[in-house]
mmCIF file with all atom_site columns, C-alpha atoms in Angstrom:
data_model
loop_
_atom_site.group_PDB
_atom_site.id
_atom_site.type_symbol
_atom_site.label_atom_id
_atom_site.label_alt_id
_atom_site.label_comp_id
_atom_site.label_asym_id
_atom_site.label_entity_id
_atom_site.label_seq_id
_atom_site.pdbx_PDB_ins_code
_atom_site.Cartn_x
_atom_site.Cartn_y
_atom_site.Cartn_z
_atom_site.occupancy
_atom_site.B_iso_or_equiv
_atom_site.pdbx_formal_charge
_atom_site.auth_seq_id
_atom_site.auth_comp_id
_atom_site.auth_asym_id
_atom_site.auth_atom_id
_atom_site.pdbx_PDB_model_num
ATOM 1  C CA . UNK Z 1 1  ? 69.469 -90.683  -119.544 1.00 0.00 ? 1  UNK Z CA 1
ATOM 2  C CA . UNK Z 1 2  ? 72.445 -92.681  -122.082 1.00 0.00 ? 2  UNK Z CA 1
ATOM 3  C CA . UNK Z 1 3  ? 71.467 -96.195  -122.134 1.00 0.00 ? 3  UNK Z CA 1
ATOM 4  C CA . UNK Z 1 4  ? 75.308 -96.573  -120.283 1.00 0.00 ? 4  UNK Z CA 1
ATOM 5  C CA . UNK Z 1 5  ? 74.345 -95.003  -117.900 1.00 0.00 ? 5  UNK Z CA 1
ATOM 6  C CA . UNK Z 1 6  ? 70.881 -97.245  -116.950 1.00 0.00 ? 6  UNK Z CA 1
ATOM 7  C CA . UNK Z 1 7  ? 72.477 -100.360 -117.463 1.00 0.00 ? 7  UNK Z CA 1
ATOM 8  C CA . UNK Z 1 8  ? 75.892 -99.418  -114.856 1.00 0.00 ? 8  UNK Z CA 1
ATOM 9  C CA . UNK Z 1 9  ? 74.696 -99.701  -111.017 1.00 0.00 ? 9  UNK Z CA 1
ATOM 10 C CA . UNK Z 1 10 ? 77.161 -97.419  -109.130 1.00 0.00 ? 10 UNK Z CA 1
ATOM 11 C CA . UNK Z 1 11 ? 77.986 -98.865  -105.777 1.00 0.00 ? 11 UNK Z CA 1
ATOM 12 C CA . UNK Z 1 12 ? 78.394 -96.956  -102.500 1.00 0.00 ? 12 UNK Z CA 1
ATOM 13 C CA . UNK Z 1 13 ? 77.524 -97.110  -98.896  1.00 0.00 ? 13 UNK Z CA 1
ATOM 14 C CA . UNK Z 1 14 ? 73.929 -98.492  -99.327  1.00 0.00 ? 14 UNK Z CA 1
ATOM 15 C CA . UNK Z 1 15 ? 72.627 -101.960 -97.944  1.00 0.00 ? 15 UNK Z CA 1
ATOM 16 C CA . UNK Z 1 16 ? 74.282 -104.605 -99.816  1.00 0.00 ? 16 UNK Z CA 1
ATOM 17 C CA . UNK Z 1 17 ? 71.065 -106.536 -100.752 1.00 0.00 ? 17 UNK Z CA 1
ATOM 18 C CA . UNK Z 1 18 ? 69.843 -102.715 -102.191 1.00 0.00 ? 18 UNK Z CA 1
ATOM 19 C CA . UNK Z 1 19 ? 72.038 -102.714 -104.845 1.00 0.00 ? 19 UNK Z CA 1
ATOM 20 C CA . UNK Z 1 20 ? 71.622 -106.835 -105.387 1.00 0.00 ? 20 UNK Z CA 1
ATOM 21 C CA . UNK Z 1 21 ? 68.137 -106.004 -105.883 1.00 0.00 ? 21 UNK Z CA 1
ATOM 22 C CA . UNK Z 1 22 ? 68.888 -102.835 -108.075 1.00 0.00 ? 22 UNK Z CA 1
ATOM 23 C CA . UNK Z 1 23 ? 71.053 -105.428 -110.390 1.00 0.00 ? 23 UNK Z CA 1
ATOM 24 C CA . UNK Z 1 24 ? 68.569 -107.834 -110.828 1.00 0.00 ? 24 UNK Z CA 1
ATOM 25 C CA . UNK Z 1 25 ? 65.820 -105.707 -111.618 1.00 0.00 ? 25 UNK Z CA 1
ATOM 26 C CA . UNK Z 1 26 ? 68.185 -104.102 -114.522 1.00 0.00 ? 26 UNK Z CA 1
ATOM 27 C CA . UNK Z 1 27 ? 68.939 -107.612 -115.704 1.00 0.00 ? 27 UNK Z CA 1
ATOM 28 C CA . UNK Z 1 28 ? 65.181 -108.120 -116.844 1.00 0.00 ? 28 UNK Z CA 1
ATOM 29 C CA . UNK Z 1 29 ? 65.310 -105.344 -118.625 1.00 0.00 ? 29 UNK Z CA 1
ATOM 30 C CA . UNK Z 1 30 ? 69.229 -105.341 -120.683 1.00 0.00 ? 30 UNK Z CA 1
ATOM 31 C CA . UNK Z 1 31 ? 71.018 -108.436 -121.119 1.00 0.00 ? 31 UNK Z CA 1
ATOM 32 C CA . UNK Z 1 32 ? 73.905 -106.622 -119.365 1.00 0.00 ? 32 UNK Z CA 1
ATOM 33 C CA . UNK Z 1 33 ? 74.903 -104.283 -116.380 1.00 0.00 ? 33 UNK Z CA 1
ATOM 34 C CA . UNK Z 1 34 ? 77.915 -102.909 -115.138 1.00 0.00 ? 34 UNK Z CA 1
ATOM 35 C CA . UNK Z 1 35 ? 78.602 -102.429 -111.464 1.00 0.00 ? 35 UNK Z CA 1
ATOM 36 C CA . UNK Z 1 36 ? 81.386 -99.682  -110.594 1.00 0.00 ? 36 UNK Z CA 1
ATOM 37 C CA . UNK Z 1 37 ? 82.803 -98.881  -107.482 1.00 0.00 ? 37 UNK Z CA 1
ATOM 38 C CA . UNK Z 1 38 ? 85.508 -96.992  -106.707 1.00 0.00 ? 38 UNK Z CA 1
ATOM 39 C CA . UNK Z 1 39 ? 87.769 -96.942  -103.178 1.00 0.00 ? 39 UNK Z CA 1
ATOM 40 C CA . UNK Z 1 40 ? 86.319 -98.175  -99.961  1.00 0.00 ? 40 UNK Z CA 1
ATOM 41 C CA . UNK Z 1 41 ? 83.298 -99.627  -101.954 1.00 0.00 ? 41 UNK Z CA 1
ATOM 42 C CA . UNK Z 1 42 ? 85.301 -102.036 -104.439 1.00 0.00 ? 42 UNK Z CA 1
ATOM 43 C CA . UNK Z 1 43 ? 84.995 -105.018 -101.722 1.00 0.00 ? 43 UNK Z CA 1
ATOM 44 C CA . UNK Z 1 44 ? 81.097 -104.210 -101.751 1.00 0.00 ? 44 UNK Z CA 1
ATOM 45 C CA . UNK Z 1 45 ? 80.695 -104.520 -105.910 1.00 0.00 ? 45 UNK Z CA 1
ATOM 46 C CA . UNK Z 1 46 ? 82.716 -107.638 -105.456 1.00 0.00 ? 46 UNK Z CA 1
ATOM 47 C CA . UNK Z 1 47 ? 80.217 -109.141 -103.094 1.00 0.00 ? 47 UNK Z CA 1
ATOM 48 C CA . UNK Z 1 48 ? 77.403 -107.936 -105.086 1.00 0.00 ? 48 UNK Z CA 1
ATOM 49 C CA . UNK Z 1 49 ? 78.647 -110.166 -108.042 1.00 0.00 ? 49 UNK Z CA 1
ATOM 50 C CA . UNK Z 1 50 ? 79.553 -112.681 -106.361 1.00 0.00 ? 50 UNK Z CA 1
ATOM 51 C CA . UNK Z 1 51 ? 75.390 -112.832 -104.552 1.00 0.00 ? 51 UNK Z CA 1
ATOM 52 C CA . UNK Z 1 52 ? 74.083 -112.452 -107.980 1.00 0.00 ? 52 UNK Z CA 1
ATOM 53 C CA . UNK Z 1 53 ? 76.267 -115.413 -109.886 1.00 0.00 ? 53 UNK Z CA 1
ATOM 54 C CA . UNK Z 1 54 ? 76.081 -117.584 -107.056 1.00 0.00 ? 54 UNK Z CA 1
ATOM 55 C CA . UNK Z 1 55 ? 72.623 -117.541 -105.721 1.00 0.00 ? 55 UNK Z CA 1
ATOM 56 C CA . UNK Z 1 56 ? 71.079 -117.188 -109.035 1.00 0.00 ? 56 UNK Z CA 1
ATOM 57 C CA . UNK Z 1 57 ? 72.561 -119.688 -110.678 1.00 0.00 ? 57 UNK Z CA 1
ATOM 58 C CA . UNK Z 1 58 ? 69.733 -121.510 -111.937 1.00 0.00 ? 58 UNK Z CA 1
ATOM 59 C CA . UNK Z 1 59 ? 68.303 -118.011 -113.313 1.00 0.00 ? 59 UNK Z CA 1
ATOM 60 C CA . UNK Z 1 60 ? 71.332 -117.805 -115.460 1.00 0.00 ? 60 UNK Z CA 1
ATOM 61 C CA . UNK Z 1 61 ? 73.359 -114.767 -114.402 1.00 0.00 ? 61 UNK Z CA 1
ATOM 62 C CA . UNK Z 1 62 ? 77.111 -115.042 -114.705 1.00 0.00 ? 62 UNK Z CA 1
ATOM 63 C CA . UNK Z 1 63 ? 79.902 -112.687 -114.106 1.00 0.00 ? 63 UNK Z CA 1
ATOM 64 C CA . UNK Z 1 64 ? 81.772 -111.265 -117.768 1.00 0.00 ? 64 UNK Z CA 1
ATOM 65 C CA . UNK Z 1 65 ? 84.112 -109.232 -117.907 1.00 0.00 ? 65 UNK Z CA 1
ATOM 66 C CA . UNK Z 1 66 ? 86.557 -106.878 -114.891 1.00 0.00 ? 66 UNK Z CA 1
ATOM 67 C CA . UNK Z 1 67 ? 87.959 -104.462 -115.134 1.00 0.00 ? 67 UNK Z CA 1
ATOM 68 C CA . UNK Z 1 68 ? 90.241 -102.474 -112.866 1.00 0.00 ? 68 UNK Z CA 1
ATOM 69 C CA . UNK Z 1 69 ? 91.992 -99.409  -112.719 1.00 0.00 ? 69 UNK Z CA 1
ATOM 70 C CA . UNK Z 1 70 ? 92.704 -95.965  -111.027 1.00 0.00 ? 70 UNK Z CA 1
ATOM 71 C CA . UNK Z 1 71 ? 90.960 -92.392  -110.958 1.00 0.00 ? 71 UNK Z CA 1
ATOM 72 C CA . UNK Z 1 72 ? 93.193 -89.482  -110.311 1.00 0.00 ? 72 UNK Z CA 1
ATOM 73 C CA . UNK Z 1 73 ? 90.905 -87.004  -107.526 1.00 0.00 ? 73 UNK Z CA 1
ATOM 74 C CA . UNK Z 1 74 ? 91.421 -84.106  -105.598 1.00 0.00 ? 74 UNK Z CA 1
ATOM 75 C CA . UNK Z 1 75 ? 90.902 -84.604  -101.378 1.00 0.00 ? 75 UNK Z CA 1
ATOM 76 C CA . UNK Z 1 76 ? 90.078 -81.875  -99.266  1.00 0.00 ? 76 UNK Z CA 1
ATOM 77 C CA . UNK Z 1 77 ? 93.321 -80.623  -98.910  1.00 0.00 ? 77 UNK Z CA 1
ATOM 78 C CA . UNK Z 1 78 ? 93.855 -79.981  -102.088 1.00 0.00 ? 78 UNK Z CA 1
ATOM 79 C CA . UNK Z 1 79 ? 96.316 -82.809  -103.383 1.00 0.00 ? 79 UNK Z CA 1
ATOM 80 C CA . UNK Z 1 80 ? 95.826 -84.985  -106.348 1.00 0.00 ? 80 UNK Z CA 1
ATOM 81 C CA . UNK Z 1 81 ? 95.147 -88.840  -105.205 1.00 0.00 ? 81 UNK Z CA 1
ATOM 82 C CA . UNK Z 1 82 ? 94.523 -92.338  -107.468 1.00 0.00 ? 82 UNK Z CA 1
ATOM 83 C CA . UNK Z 1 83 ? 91.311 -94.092  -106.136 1.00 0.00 ? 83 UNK Z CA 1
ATOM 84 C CA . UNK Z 1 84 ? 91.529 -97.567  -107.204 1.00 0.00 ? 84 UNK Z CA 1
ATOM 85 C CA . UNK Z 1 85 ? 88.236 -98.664  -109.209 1.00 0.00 ? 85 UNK Z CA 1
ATOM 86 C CA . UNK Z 1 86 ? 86.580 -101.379 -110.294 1.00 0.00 ? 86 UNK Z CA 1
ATOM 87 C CA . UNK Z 1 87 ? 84.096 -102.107 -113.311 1.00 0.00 ? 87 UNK Z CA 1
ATOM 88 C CA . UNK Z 1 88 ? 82.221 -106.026 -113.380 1.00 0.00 ? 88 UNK Z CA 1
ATOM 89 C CA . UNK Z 1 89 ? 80.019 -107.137 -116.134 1.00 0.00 ? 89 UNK Z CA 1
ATOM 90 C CA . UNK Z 1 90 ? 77.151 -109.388 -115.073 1.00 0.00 ? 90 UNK Z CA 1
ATOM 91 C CA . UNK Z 1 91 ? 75.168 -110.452 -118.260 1.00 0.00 ? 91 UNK Z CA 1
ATOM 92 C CA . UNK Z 1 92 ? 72.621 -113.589 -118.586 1.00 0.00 ? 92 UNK Z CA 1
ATOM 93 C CA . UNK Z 1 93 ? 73.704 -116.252 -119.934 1.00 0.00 ? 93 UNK Z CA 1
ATOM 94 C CA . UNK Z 1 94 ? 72.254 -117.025 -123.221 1.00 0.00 ? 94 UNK Z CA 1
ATOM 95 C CA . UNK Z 1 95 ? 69.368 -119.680 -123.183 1.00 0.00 ? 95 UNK Z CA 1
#
């Protein structure tokens, strides 16, 4: 496993706090994670950001960087499609 790959949380249709938790525990171990969603699930790494800079405030999280953009996939009938996607940085802030 890349060390991109540990430090990026993918988000999907899991319990909110789950992947809240998921970020946090990352965050003790890299000063930085990525959380990616793509679609339905953009609204749900939003809110996951938003938990972690808010609530944790005095622990020191903030958000970094965003990044959007769009993912060309195939559906089920067969037709090429753009999924919208979404990339936020959440890093500690430095002490």
């Amino acid at each position: 496993m890349s060390n991109e790959e540990r430090d990026t949380i993918f988000i999907g249709k899991k319990p909110l706090m789950a992947y809240v938790t998921s970020t946090l525990i990352q965050l003790t171990n890299v000063p930085t994670v990525n959380i990616k969603a793509r679609g339905m699930s953009i609204g749900r790494a939003v809110d996951v950001a938003q938990i972690i800079s808010r609530k944790t405030e005095n622990a020191g999280y903030s958000i970094g960087d965003i990044r959007i953009g769009s993912e060309s996939l195939e559906s089920n009938d067969g037709k090429a499609r753009n999924v919208s996607t979404i990339e936020i940085e959440v890093k500690k802030n430095a002490e």
